[in-house]
Amino acid sequence: MLAPNTDKARFNMVEQQIRPCEVIDERVLETFKTIPREHFVDEEQRPLAFADTQLPLPNGEVMMKPLQEGIMLQALDVQPGDRVLEIGTGSGFVTACLAHLGGKVTSYEIAPELSARAAERLAALGIEAELVTGDIFAAELPEGSFDVIAVTGSLPQPNEQLERLLAPGGRMFQIKGEPPVMCAILVTRTEDGTLLRKGLCETLLPPLKNAPQPEHFTF
């Protein structure tokens, strides 16, 4: 059962978790108020739909904390018509947010069960997105370039394969590193093709499935 007073819980998520941590983009905050986060979690998890916690998903994946999602969406600054690539569909909630902000979303998910469930939940809300079941690191990469790339699992190290898909003026959010030290970063490609990286905050997130691993030296 969903916790009583869903509207109040949603309000508290925005006003007590997200906004106080400098997520102040009103388009992003409006998205959290509009897209029903509880719709994207299983019934037994719905009392925690607005909690400051990562929720477990099948296949060992997690749903990001609301604050992590807010930091990501604000940094990506999705504009209407942007071509968006999401790596890790997961529950489908971030997919819905990216589409609500105006993005034309292509979302990759390695777990068929998760992709199918996300497709059903998005369709129930009338939200359009192209969902692809497959491993982004093994599959043929999508054609063209993207204005926005949202990576919803951590990467142990920067990934040139994904960075090459970033269009001039494009933005990519990723959480880089390994426990206990991880950092959310924004990668942007300037109009002349230069890549710039900006650290946003320290945070923790389980790794993206099959992400290339750095070499660890042993002595």
mmCIF file with all atom_site columns, C-alpha atoms in Angstrom:
data_model
loop_
_atom_site.group_PDB
_atom_site.id
_atom_site.type_symbol
_atom_site.label_atom_id
_atom_site.label_alt_id
_atom_site.label_comp_id
_atom_site.label_asym_id
_atom_site.label_entity_id
_atom_site.label_seq_id
_atom_site.pdbx_PDB_ins_code
_atom_site.Cartn_x
_atom_site.Cartn_y
_atom_site.Cartn_z
_atom_site.occupancy
_atom_site.B_iso_or_equiv
_atom_site.pdbx_formal_charge
_atom_site.auth_seq_id
_atom_site.auth_comp_id
_atom_site.auth_asym_id
_atom_site.auth_atom_id
_atom_site.pdbx_PDB_model_num
ATOM 1   C CA . MET A 1 1   ? 0.000  0.000  0.000   1.00 0.00 ? 1   MET A CA 1
ATOM 2   C CA . LEU A 1 2   ? 1.074  3.563  -0.684  1.00 0.00 ? 2   LEU A CA 1
ATOM 3   C CA . ALA A 1 3   ? 1.825  5.669  2.354   1.00 0.00 ? 3   ALA A CA 1
ATOM 4   C CA . PRO A 1 4   ? -1.029 8.041  3.237   1.00 0.00 ? 4   PRO A CA 1
ATOM 5   C CA . ASN A 1 5   ? -0.966 11.591 1.945   1.00 0.00 ? 5   ASN A CA 1
ATOM 6   C CA . THR A 1 6   ? 1.054  11.001 -1.187  1.00 0.00 ? 6   THR A CA 1
ATOM 7   C CA . ASP A 1 7   ? 0.906  14.663 -2.181  1.00 0.00 ? 7   ASP A CA 1
ATOM 8   C CA . LYS A 1 8   ? 2.490  15.708 1.121   1.00 0.00 ? 8   LYS A CA 1
ATOM 9   C CA . ALA A 1 9   ? 5.223  13.063 0.770   1.00 0.00 ? 9   ALA A CA 1
ATOM 10  C CA . ARG A 1 10  ? 5.959  14.306 -2.751  1.00 0.00 ? 10  ARG A CA 1
ATOM 11  C CA . PHE A 1 11  ? 6.044  17.922 -1.538  1.00 0.00 ? 11  PHE A CA 1
ATOM 12  C CA . ASN A 1 12  ? 8.441  17.000 1.271   1.00 0.00 ? 12  ASN A CA 1
ATOM 13  C CA . MET A 1 13  ? 10.712 15.138 -1.176  1.00 0.00 ? 13  MET A CA 1
ATOM 14  C CA . VAL A 1 14  ? 11.043 18.277 -3.282  1.00 0.00 ? 14  VAL A CA 1
ATOM 15  C CA . GLU A 1 15  ? 11.182 20.875 -0.517  1.00 0.00 ? 15  GLU A CA 1
ATOM 16  C CA . GLN A 1 16  ? 13.155 18.992 2.155   1.00 0.00 ? 16  GLN A CA 1
ATOM 17  C CA . GLN A 1 17  ? 15.470 16.709 0.138   1.00 0.00 ? 17  GLN A CA 1
ATOM 18  C CA . ILE A 1 18  ? 16.030 18.208 -3.287  1.00 0.00 ? 18  ILE A CA 1
ATOM 19  C CA . ARG A 1 19  ? 15.674 21.998 -3.196  1.00 0.00 ? 19  ARG A CA 1
ATOM 20  C CA . PRO A 1 20  ? 17.801 22.532 -0.027  1.00 0.00 ? 20  PRO A CA 1
ATOM 21  C CA . CYS A 1 21  ? 20.740 20.810 -1.775  1.00 0.00 ? 21  CYS A CA 1
ATOM 22  C CA . GLU A 1 22  ? 20.925 23.530 -4.433  1.00 0.00 ? 22  GLU A CA 1
ATOM 23  C CA . VAL A 1 23  ? 18.722 21.840 -7.005  1.00 0.00 ? 23  VAL A CA 1
ATOM 24  C CA . ILE A 1 24  ? 16.821 25.026 -7.783  1.00 0.00 ? 24  ILE A CA 1
ATOM 25  C CA . ASP A 1 25  ? 15.957 24.699 -11.484 1.00 0.00 ? 25  ASP A CA 1
ATOM 26  C CA . GLU A 1 26  ? 12.189 25.200 -11.420 1.00 0.00 ? 26  GLU A CA 1
ATOM 27  C CA . ARG A 1 27  ? 11.699 23.019 -14.513 1.00 0.00 ? 27  ARG A CA 1
ATOM 28  C CA . VAL A 1 28  ? 13.402 20.142 -12.715 1.00 0.00 ? 28  VAL A CA 1
ATOM 29  C CA . LEU A 1 29  ? 11.426 20.676 -9.510  1.00 0.00 ? 29  LEU A CA 1
ATOM 30  C CA . GLU A 1 30  ? 8.183  20.862 -11.490 1.00 0.00 ? 30  GLU A CA 1
ATOM 31  C CA . THR A 1 31  ? 9.094  17.560 -13.130 1.00 0.00 ? 31  THR A CA 1
ATOM 32  C CA . PHE A 1 32  ? 9.404  15.884 -9.731  1.00 0.00 ? 32  PHE A CA 1
ATOM 33  C CA . LYS A 1 33  ? 6.008  17.294 -8.789  1.00 0.00 ? 33  LYS A CA 1
ATOM 34  C CA . THR A 1 34  ? 4.421  16.118 -12.044 1.00 0.00 ? 34  THR A CA 1
ATOM 35  C CA . ILE A 1 35  ? 5.854  12.659 -12.767 1.00 0.00 ? 35  ILE A CA 1
ATOM 36  C CA . PRO A 1 36  ? 4.428  10.172 -10.206 1.00 0.00 ? 36  PRO A CA 1
ATOM 37  C CA . ARG A 1 37  ? 7.541  8.523  -8.774  1.00 0.00 ? 37  ARG A CA 1
ATOM 38  C CA . GLU A 1 38  ? 5.384  5.981  -6.921  1.00 0.00 ? 38  GLU A CA 1
ATOM 39  C CA . HIS A 1 39  ? 4.153  4.685  -10.302 1.00 0.00 ? 39  HIS A CA 1
ATOM 40  C CA . PHE A 1 40  ? 7.666  3.412  -11.088 1.00 0.00 ? 40  PHE A CA 1
ATOM 41  C CA . VAL A 1 41  ? 8.210  1.277  -7.983  1.00 0.00 ? 41  VAL A CA 1
ATOM 42  C CA . ASP A 1 42  ? 6.679  -2.058 -7.005  1.00 0.00 ? 42  ASP A CA 1
ATOM 43  C CA . GLU A 1 43  ? 3.690  -1.978 -4.694  1.00 0.00 ? 43  GLU A CA 1
ATOM 44  C CA . GLU A 1 44  ? 5.616  -3.185 -1.644  1.00 0.00 ? 44  GLU A CA 1
ATOM 45  C CA . GLN A 1 45  ? 8.160  -0.365 -2.142  1.00 0.00 ? 45  GLN A CA 1
ATOM 46  C CA . ARG A 1 46  ? 5.635  2.445  -2.524  1.00 0.00 ? 46  ARG A CA 1
ATOM 47  C CA . PRO A 1 47  ? 5.831  3.605  1.111   1.00 0.00 ? 47  PRO A CA 1
ATOM 48  C CA . LEU A 1 48  ? 9.490  4.417  0.292   1.00 0.00 ? 48  LEU A CA 1
ATOM 49  C CA . ALA A 1 49  ? 8.840  5.987  -3.119  1.00 0.00 ? 49  ALA A CA 1
ATOM 50  C CA . PHE A 1 50  ? 9.795  9.476  -1.885  1.00 0.00 ? 50  PHE A CA 1
ATOM 51  C CA . ALA A 1 51  ? 12.410 8.500  0.699   1.00 0.00 ? 51  ALA A CA 1
ATOM 52  C CA . ASP A 1 52  ? 16.039 9.604  0.629   1.00 0.00 ? 52  ASP A CA 1
ATOM 53  C CA . THR A 1 53  ? 17.297 6.144  -0.286  1.00 0.00 ? 53  THR A CA 1
ATOM 54  C CA . GLN A 1 54  ? 18.231 3.971  -3.243  1.00 0.00 ? 54  GLN A CA 1
ATOM 55  C CA . LEU A 1 55  ? 15.536 1.374  -3.895  1.00 0.00 ? 55  LEU A CA 1
ATOM 56  C CA . PRO A 1 56  ? 16.551 -2.133 -5.040  1.00 0.00 ? 56  PRO A CA 1
ATOM 57  C CA . LEU A 1 57  ? 15.552 -3.294 -8.511  1.00 0.00 ? 57  LEU A CA 1
ATOM 58  C CA . PRO A 1 58  ? 15.811 -6.749 -10.101 1.00 0.00 ? 58  PRO A CA 1
ATOM 59  C CA . ASN A 1 59  ? 19.157 -7.824 -11.577 1.00 0.00 ? 59  ASN A CA 1
ATOM 60  C CA . GLY A 1 60  ? 21.048 -6.189 -8.726  1.00 0.00 ? 60  GLY A CA 1
ATOM 61  C CA . GLU A 1 61  ? 20.308 -2.665 -9.915  1.00 0.00 ? 61  GLU A CA 1
ATOM 62  C CA . VAL A 1 62  ? 18.957 0.253  -7.899  1.00 0.00 ? 62  VAL A CA 1
ATOM 63  C CA . MET A 1 63  ? 16.734 3.270  -8.363  1.00 0.00 ? 63  MET A CA 1
ATOM 64  C CA . MET A 1 64  ? 18.795 6.382  -7.655  1.00 0.00 ? 64  MET A CA 1
ATOM 65  C CA . LYS A 1 65  ? 17.978 8.592  -4.686  1.00 0.00 ? 65  LYS A CA 1
ATOM 66  C CA . PRO A 1 66  ? 15.679 11.519 -5.537  1.00 0.00 ? 66  PRO A CA 1
ATOM 67  C CA . LEU A 1 67  ? 18.510 13.959 -4.790  1.00 0.00 ? 67  LEU A CA 1
ATOM 68  C CA . GLN A 1 68  ? 20.883 12.131 -7.157  1.00 0.00 ? 68  GLN A CA 1
ATOM 69  C CA . GLU A 1 69  ? 18.222 12.286 -9.858  1.00 0.00 ? 69  GLU A CA 1
ATOM 70  C CA . GLY A 1 70  ? 17.672 15.987 -9.194  1.00 0.00 ? 70  GLY A CA 1
ATOM 71  C CA . ILE A 1 71  ? 21.382 16.826 -9.379  1.00 0.00 ? 71  ILE A CA 1
ATOM 72  C CA . MET A 1 72  ? 21.631 14.896 -12.642 1.00 0.00 ? 72  MET A CA 1
ATOM 73  C CA . LEU A 1 73  ? 18.593 16.508 -14.278 1.00 0.00 ? 73  LEU A CA 1
ATOM 74  C CA . GLN A 1 74  ? 19.663 20.010 -13.279 1.00 0.00 ? 74  GLN A CA 1
ATOM 75  C CA . ALA A 1 75  ? 23.203 19.481 -14.599 1.00 0.00 ? 75  ALA A CA 1
ATOM 76  C CA . LEU A 1 76  ? 21.981 18.058 -17.914 1.00 0.00 ? 76  LEU A CA 1
ATOM 77  C CA . ASP A 1 77  ? 19.693 21.054 -18.584 1.00 0.00 ? 77  ASP A CA 1
ATOM 78  C CA . VAL A 1 78  ? 17.495 19.108 -21.013 1.00 0.00 ? 78  VAL A CA 1
ATOM 79  C CA . GLN A 1 79  ? 15.836 21.355 -23.579 1.00 0.00 ? 79  GLN A CA 1
ATOM 80  C CA . PRO A 1 80  ? 12.858 20.603 -25.842 1.00 0.00 ? 80  PRO A CA 1
ATOM 81  C CA . GLY A 1 81  ? 14.031 18.661 -28.872 1.00 0.00 ? 81  GLY A CA 1
ATOM 82  C CA . ASP A 1 82  ? 17.329 17.532 -27.350 1.00 0.00 ? 82  ASP A CA 1
ATOM 83  C CA . ARG A 1 83  ? 18.425 14.087 -28.468 1.00 0.00 ? 83  ARG A CA 1
ATOM 84  C CA . VAL A 1 84  ? 18.919 12.164 -25.213 1.00 0.00 ? 84  VAL A CA 1
ATOM 85  C CA . LEU A 1 85  ? 20.722 8.877  -24.529 1.00 0.00 ? 85  LEU A CA 1
ATOM 86  C CA . GLU A 1 86  ? 20.077 7.192  -21.194 1.00 0.00 ? 86  GLU A CA 1
ATOM 87  C CA . ILE A 1 87  ? 22.329 4.342  -20.095 1.00 0.00 ? 87  ILE A CA 1
ATOM 88  C CA . GLY A 1 88  ? 20.350 2.211  -17.662 1.00 0.00 ? 88  GLY A CA 1
ATOM 89  C CA . THR A 1 89  ? 16.567 2.490  -17.982 1.00 0.00 ? 89  THR A CA 1
ATOM 90  C CA . GLY A 1 90  ? 16.062 0.909  -14.565 1.00 0.00 ? 90  GLY A CA 1
ATOM 91  C CA . SER A 1 91  ? 12.622 1.707  -13.197 1.00 0.00 ? 91  SER A CA 1
ATOM 92  C CA . GLY A 1 92  ? 11.864 4.114  -16.044 1.00 0.00 ? 92  GLY A CA 1
ATOM 93  C CA . PHE A 1 93  ? 11.403 7.125  -13.745 1.00 0.00 ? 93  PHE A CA 1
ATOM 94  C CA . VAL A 1 94  ? 14.437 9.048  -15.005 1.00 0.00 ? 94  VAL A CA 1
ATOM 95  C CA . THR A 1 95  ? 13.393 8.151  -18.562 1.00 0.00 ? 95  THR A CA 1
ATOM 96  C CA . ALA A 1 96  ? 10.029 9.763  -17.867 1.00 0.00 ? 96  ALA A CA 1
ATOM 97  C CA . CYS A 1 97  ? 11.668 12.871 -16.404 1.00 0.00 ? 97  CYS A CA 1
ATOM 98  C CA . LEU A 1 98  ? 14.007 13.284 -19.377 1.00 0.00 ? 98  LEU A CA 1
ATOM 99  C CA . ALA A 1 99  ? 11.058 12.981 -21.769 1.00 0.00 ? 99  ALA A CA 1
ATOM 100 C CA . HIS A 1 100 ? 8.926  15.379 -19.706 1.00 0.00 ? 100 HIS A CA 1
ATOM 101 C CA . LEU A 1 101 ? 11.682 17.989 -19.959 1.00 0.00 ? 101 LEU A CA 1
ATOM 102 C CA . GLY A 1 102 ? 11.404 17.727 -23.728 1.00 0.00 ? 102 GLY A CA 1
ATOM 103 C CA . GLY A 1 103 ? 14.063 15.203 -24.629 1.00 0.00 ? 103 GLY A CA 1
ATOM 104 C CA . LYS A 1 104 ? 13.718 12.657 -27.403 1.00 0.00 ? 104 LYS A CA 1
ATOM 105 C CA . VAL A 1 105 ? 14.932 9.719  -25.337 1.00 0.00 ? 105 VAL A CA 1
ATOM 106 C CA . THR A 1 106 ? 16.703 6.530  -26.370 1.00 0.00 ? 106 THR A CA 1
ATOM 107 C CA . SER A 1 107 ? 17.271 4.382  -23.288 1.00 0.00 ? 107 SER A CA 1
ATOM 108 C CA . TYR A 1 108 ? 19.431 1.244  -23.009 1.00 0.00 ? 108 TYR A CA 1
ATOM 109 C CA . GLU A 1 109 ? 18.772 -1.418 -20.393 1.00 0.00 ? 109 GLU A CA 1
ATOM 110 C CA . ILE A 1 110 ? 20.751 -4.642 -20.070 1.00 0.00 ? 110 ILE A CA 1
ATOM 111 C CA . ALA A 1 111 ? 18.005 -6.513 -18.143 1.00 0.00 ? 111 ALA A CA 1
ATOM 112 C CA . PRO A 1 112 ? 15.020 -7.512 -20.329 1.00 0.00 ? 112 PRO A CA 1
ATOM 113 C CA . GLU A 1 113 ? 12.712 -7.705 -17.297 1.00 0.00 ? 113 GLU A CA 1
ATOM 114 C CA . LEU A 1 114 ? 13.453 -4.123 -16.299 1.00 0.00 ? 114 LEU A CA 1
ATOM 115 C CA . SER A 1 115 ? 13.090 -2.830 -19.839 1.00 0.00 ? 115 SER A CA 1
ATOM 116 C CA . ALA A 1 116 ? 9.709  -4.529 -20.245 1.00 0.00 ? 116 ALA A CA 1
ATOM 117 C CA . ARG A 1 117 ? 8.420  -3.207 -16.918 1.00 0.00 ? 117 ARG A CA 1
ATOM 118 C CA . ALA A 1 118 ? 9.597  0.315  -17.693 1.00 0.00 ? 118 ALA A CA 1
ATOM 119 C CA . ALA A 1 119 ? 7.898  0.158  -21.101 1.00 0.00 ? 119 ALA A CA 1
ATOM 120 C CA . GLU A 1 120 ? 4.577  -0.750 -19.477 1.00 0.00 ? 120 GLU A CA 1
ATOM 121 C CA . ARG A 1 121 ? 4.826  2.018  -16.892 1.00 0.00 ? 121 ARG A CA 1
ATOM 122 C CA . LEU A 1 122 ? 5.800  4.671  -19.424 1.00 0.00 ? 122 LEU A CA 1
ATOM 123 C CA . ALA A 1 123 ? 3.016  3.625  -21.782 1.00 0.00 ? 123 ALA A CA 1
ATOM 124 C CA . ALA A 1 124 ? 0.465  3.818  -18.953 1.00 0.00 ? 124 ALA A CA 1
ATOM 125 C CA . LEU A 1 125 ? 1.348  7.507  -18.551 1.00 0.00 ? 125 LEU A CA 1
ATOM 126 C CA . GLY A 1 126 ? 1.468  8.173  -22.297 1.00 0.00 ? 126 GLY A CA 1
ATOM 127 C CA . ILE A 1 127 ? 5.193  8.947  -22.208 1.00 0.00 ? 127 ILE A CA 1
ATOM 128 C CA . GLU A 1 128 ? 7.107  8.182  -25.390 1.00 0.00 ? 128 GLU A CA 1
ATOM 129 C CA . ALA A 1 129 ? 10.691 6.905  -25.380 1.00 0.00 ? 129 ALA A CA 1
ATOM 130 C CA . GLU A 1 130 ? 12.689 4.432  -27.436 1.00 0.00 ? 130 GLU A CA 1
ATOM 131 C CA . LEU A 1 131 ? 13.681 1.570  -25.147 1.00 0.00 ? 131 LEU A CA 1
ATOM 132 C CA . VAL A 1 132 ? 16.500 -0.720 -26.251 1.00 0.00 ? 132 VAL A CA 1
ATOM 133 C CA . THR A 1 133 ? 17.293 -3.981 -24.483 1.00 0.00 ? 133 THR A CA 1
ATOM 134 C CA . GLY A 1 134 ? 21.023 -4.610 -24.623 1.00 0.00 ? 134 GLY A CA 1
ATOM 135 C CA . ASP A 1 135 ? 24.465 -3.926 -23.233 1.00 0.00 ? 135 ASP A CA 1
ATOM 136 C CA . ILE A 1 136 ? 25.665 -0.518 -24.415 1.00 0.00 ? 136 ILE A CA 1
ATOM 137 C CA . PHE A 1 137 ? 29.262 -1.727 -24.099 1.00 0.00 ? 137 PHE A CA 1
ATOM 138 C CA . ALA A 1 138 ? 28.680 -4.793 -26.297 1.00 0.00 ? 138 ALA A CA 1
ATOM 139 C CA . ALA A 1 139 ? 25.911 -3.707 -28.671 1.00 0.00 ? 139 ALA A CA 1
ATOM 140 C CA . GLU A 1 140 ? 26.337 -1.660 -31.819 1.00 0.00 ? 140 GLU A CA 1
ATOM 141 C CA . LEU A 1 141 ? 26.322 1.942  -30.690 1.00 0.00 ? 141 LEU A CA 1
ATOM 142 C CA . PRO A 1 142 ? 23.409 4.163  -31.707 1.00 0.00 ? 142 PRO A CA 1
ATOM 143 C CA . GLU A 1 143 ? 23.975 6.270  -34.780 1.00 0.00 ? 143 GLU A CA 1
ATOM 144 C CA . GLY A 1 144 ? 24.706 9.959  -34.642 1.00 0.00 ? 144 GLY A CA 1
ATOM 145 C CA . SER A 1 145 ? 25.426 12.065 -31.595 1.00 0.00 ? 145 SER A CA 1
ATOM 146 C CA . PHE A 1 146 ? 23.452 13.145 -28.545 1.00 0.00 ? 146 PHE A CA 1
ATOM 147 C CA . ASP A 1 147 ? 22.850 16.476 -26.862 1.00 0.00 ? 147 ASP A CA 1
ATOM 148 C CA . VAL A 1 148 ? 22.392 14.779 -23.494 1.00 0.00 ? 148 VAL A CA 1
ATOM 149 C CA . ILE A 1 149 ? 23.772 11.508 -22.076 1.00 0.00 ? 149 ILE A CA 1
ATOM 150 C CA . ALA A 1 150 ? 22.510 10.353 -18.671 1.00 0.00 ? 150 ALA A CA 1
ATOM 151 C CA . VAL A 1 151 ? 24.400 7.467  -17.063 1.00 0.00 ? 151 VAL A CA 1
ATOM 152 C CA . THR A 1 152 ? 22.358 6.016  -14.197 1.00 0.00 ? 152 THR A CA 1
ATOM 153 C CA . GLY A 1 153 ? 24.996 3.616  -12.867 1.00 0.00 ? 153 GLY A CA 1
ATOM 154 C CA . SER A 1 154 ? 28.497 4.541  -11.790 1.00 0.00 ? 154 SER A CA 1
ATOM 155 C CA . LEU A 1 155 ? 31.539 4.188  -14.028 1.00 0.00 ? 155 LEU A CA 1
ATOM 156 C CA . PRO A 1 156 ? 34.890 3.220  -12.473 1.00 0.00 ? 156 PRO A CA 1
ATOM 157 C CA . GLN A 1 157 ? 36.669 5.438  -14.980 1.00 0.00 ? 157 GLN A CA 1
ATOM 158 C CA . PRO A 1 158 ? 35.756 7.883  -17.781 1.00 0.00 ? 158 PRO A CA 1
ATOM 159 C CA . ASN A 1 159 ? 34.481 6.051  -20.839 1.00 0.00 ? 159 ASN A CA 1
ATOM 160 C CA . GLU A 1 160 ? 35.701 7.317  -24.214 1.00 0.00 ? 160 GLU A CA 1
ATOM 161 C CA . GLN A 1 161 ? 33.166 5.137  -26.011 1.00 0.00 ? 161 GLN A CA 1
ATOM 162 C CA . LEU A 1 162 ? 30.313 7.148  -24.509 1.00 0.00 ? 162 LEU A CA 1
ATOM 163 C CA . GLU A 1 163 ? 32.094 10.495 -24.696 1.00 0.00 ? 163 GLU A CA 1
ATOM 164 C CA . ARG A 1 164 ? 32.445 10.089 -28.469 1.00 0.00 ? 164 ARG A CA 1
ATOM 165 C CA . LEU A 1 165 ? 28.638 10.111 -28.723 1.00 0.00 ? 165 LEU A CA 1
ATOM 166 C CA . LEU A 1 166 ? 28.412 13.600 -27.212 1.00 0.00 ? 166 LEU A CA 1
ATOM 167 C CA . ALA A 1 167 ? 27.500 16.331 -29.706 1.00 0.00 ? 167 ALA A CA 1
ATOM 168 C CA . PRO A 1 168 ? 29.095 19.786 -29.696 1.00 0.00 ? 168 PRO A CA 1
ATOM 169 C CA . GLY A 1 169 ? 27.361 21.688 -26.913 1.00 0.00 ? 169 GLY A CA 1
ATOM 170 C CA . GLY A 1 170 ? 26.294 18.373 -25.367 1.00 0.00 ? 170 GLY A CA 1
ATOM 171 C CA . ARG A 1 171 ? 26.235 17.415 -21.673 1.00 0.00 ? 171 ARG A CA 1
ATOM 172 C CA . MET A 1 172 ? 26.876 14.040 -20.058 1.00 0.00 ? 172 MET A CA 1
ATOM 173 C CA . PHE A 1 173 ? 26.267 13.192 -16.395 1.00 0.00 ? 173 PHE A CA 1
ATOM 174 C CA . GLN A 1 174 ? 28.096 10.321 -14.772 1.00 0.00 ? 174 GLN A CA 1
ATOM 175 C CA . ILE A 1 175 ? 29.154 9.171  -11.326 1.00 0.00 ? 175 ILE A CA 1
ATOM 176 C CA . LYS A 1 176 ? 32.803 8.179  -11.545 1.00 0.00 ? 176 LYS A CA 1
ATOM 177 C CA . GLY A 1 177 ? 35.060 6.171  -9.277  1.00 0.00 ? 177 GLY A CA 1
ATOM 178 C CA . GLU A 1 178 ? 34.966 3.216  -6.924  1.00 0.00 ? 178 GLU A CA 1
ATOM 179 C CA . PRO A 1 179 ? 33.845 2.942  -3.290  1.00 0.00 ? 179 PRO A CA 1
ATOM 180 C CA . PRO A 1 180 ? 34.472 4.637  -0.976  1.00 0.00 ? 180 PRO A CA 1
ATOM 181 C CA . VAL A 1 181 ? 35.308 7.605  -3.239  1.00 0.00 ? 181 VAL A CA 1
ATOM 182 C CA . MET A 1 182 ? 32.928 8.515  -6.060  1.00 0.00 ? 182 MET A CA 1
ATOM 183 C CA . CYS A 1 183 ? 32.124 11.851 -7.624  1.00 0.00 ? 183 CYS A CA 1
ATOM 184 C CA . ALA A 1 184 ? 29.280 13.051 -9.821  1.00 0.00 ? 184 ALA A CA 1
ATOM 185 C CA . ILE A 1 185 ? 30.721 14.881 -12.799 1.00 0.00 ? 185 ILE A CA 1
ATOM 186 C CA . LEU A 1 186 ? 29.370 16.792 -15.764 1.00 0.00 ? 186 LEU A CA 1
ATOM 187 C CA . VAL A 1 187 ? 31.187 16.305 -19.066 1.00 0.00 ? 187 VAL A CA 1
ATOM 188 C CA . THR A 1 188 ? 30.534 18.915 -21.743 1.00 0.00 ? 188 THR A CA 1
ATOM 189 C CA . ARG A 1 189 ? 31.753 19.125 -25.324 1.00 0.00 ? 189 ARG A CA 1
ATOM 190 C CA . THR A 1 190 ? 32.473 22.645 -26.528 1.00 0.00 ? 190 THR A CA 1
ATOM 191 C CA . GLU A 1 191 ? 31.593 23.761 -30.037 1.00 0.00 ? 191 GLU A CA 1
ATOM 192 C CA . ASP A 1 192 ? 35.224 23.197 -31.087 1.00 0.00 ? 192 ASP A CA 1
ATOM 193 C CA . GLY A 1 193 ? 35.115 19.613 -29.787 1.00 0.00 ? 193 GLY A CA 1
ATOM 194 C CA . THR A 1 194 ? 37.000 20.051 -26.518 1.00 0.00 ? 194 THR A CA 1
ATOM 195 C CA . LEU A 1 195 ? 35.798 17.955 -23.578 1.00 0.00 ? 195 LEU A CA 1
ATOM 196 C CA . LEU A 1 196 ? 35.476 19.669 -20.204 1.00 0.00 ? 196 LEU A CA 1
ATOM 197 C CA . ARG A 1 197 ? 34.845 17.876 -16.898 1.00 0.00 ? 197 ARG A CA 1
ATOM 198 C CA . LYS A 1 198 ? 33.345 19.518 -13.825 1.00 0.00 ? 198 LYS A CA 1
ATOM 199 C CA . GLY A 1 199 ? 32.987 17.829 -10.445 1.00 0.00 ? 199 GLY A CA 1
ATOM 200 C CA . LEU A 1 200 ? 29.535 18.324 -8.926  1.00 0.00 ? 200 LEU A CA 1
ATOM 201 C CA . CYS A 1 201 ? 29.505 16.465 -5.611  1.00 0.00 ? 201 CYS A CA 1
ATOM 202 C CA . GLU A 1 202 ? 30.624 13.315 -3.849  1.00 0.00 ? 202 GLU A CA 1
ATOM 203 C CA . THR A 1 203 ? 28.074 10.506 -3.880  1.00 0.00 ? 203 THR A CA 1
ATOM 204 C CA . LEU A 1 204 ? 27.810 6.710  -4.144  1.00 0.00 ? 204 LEU A CA 1
ATOM 205 C CA . LEU A 1 205 ? 26.054 4.535  -6.731  1.00 0.00 ? 205 LEU A CA 1
ATOM 206 C CA . PRO A 1 206 ? 26.471 0.873  -7.735  1.00 0.00 ? 206 PRO A CA 1
ATOM 207 C CA . PRO A 1 207 ? 28.403 0.353  -10.977 1.00 0.00 ? 207 PRO A CA 1
ATOM 208 C CA . LEU A 1 208 ? 26.825 0.073  -14.383 1.00 0.00 ? 208 LEU A CA 1
ATOM 209 C CA . LYS A 1 209 ? 26.687 -3.556 -15.483 1.00 0.00 ? 209 LYS A CA 1
ATOM 210 C CA . ASN A 1 210 ? 29.712 -4.561 -17.604 1.00 0.00 ? 210 ASN A CA 1
ATOM 211 C CA . ALA A 1 211 ? 31.326 -1.127 -17.379 1.00 0.00 ? 211 ALA A CA 1
ATOM 212 C CA . PRO A 1 212 ? 35.019 -1.379 -18.345 1.00 0.00 ? 212 PRO A CA 1
ATOM 213 C CA . GLN A 1 213 ? 37.158 -1.761 -15.245 1.00 0.00 ? 213 GLN A CA 1
ATOM 214 C CA . PRO A 1 214 ? 40.449 0.016  -14.543 1.00 0.00 ? 214 PRO A CA 1
ATOM 215 C CA . GLU A 1 215 ? 43.580 -2.035 -14.099 1.00 0.00 ? 215 GLU A CA 1
ATOM 216 C CA . HIS A 1 216 ? 44.450 -2.719 -10.482 1.00 0.00 ? 216 HIS A CA 1
ATOM 217 C CA . PHE A 1 217 ? 48.143 -3.262 -9.823  1.00 0.00 ? 217 PHE A CA 1
ATOM 218 C CA . THR A 1 218 ? 49.207 -5.882 -7.329  1.00 0.00 ? 218 THR A CA 1
ATOM 219 C CA . PHE A 1 219 ? 52.579 -6.065 -5.651  1.00 0.00 ? 219 PHE A CA 1
#
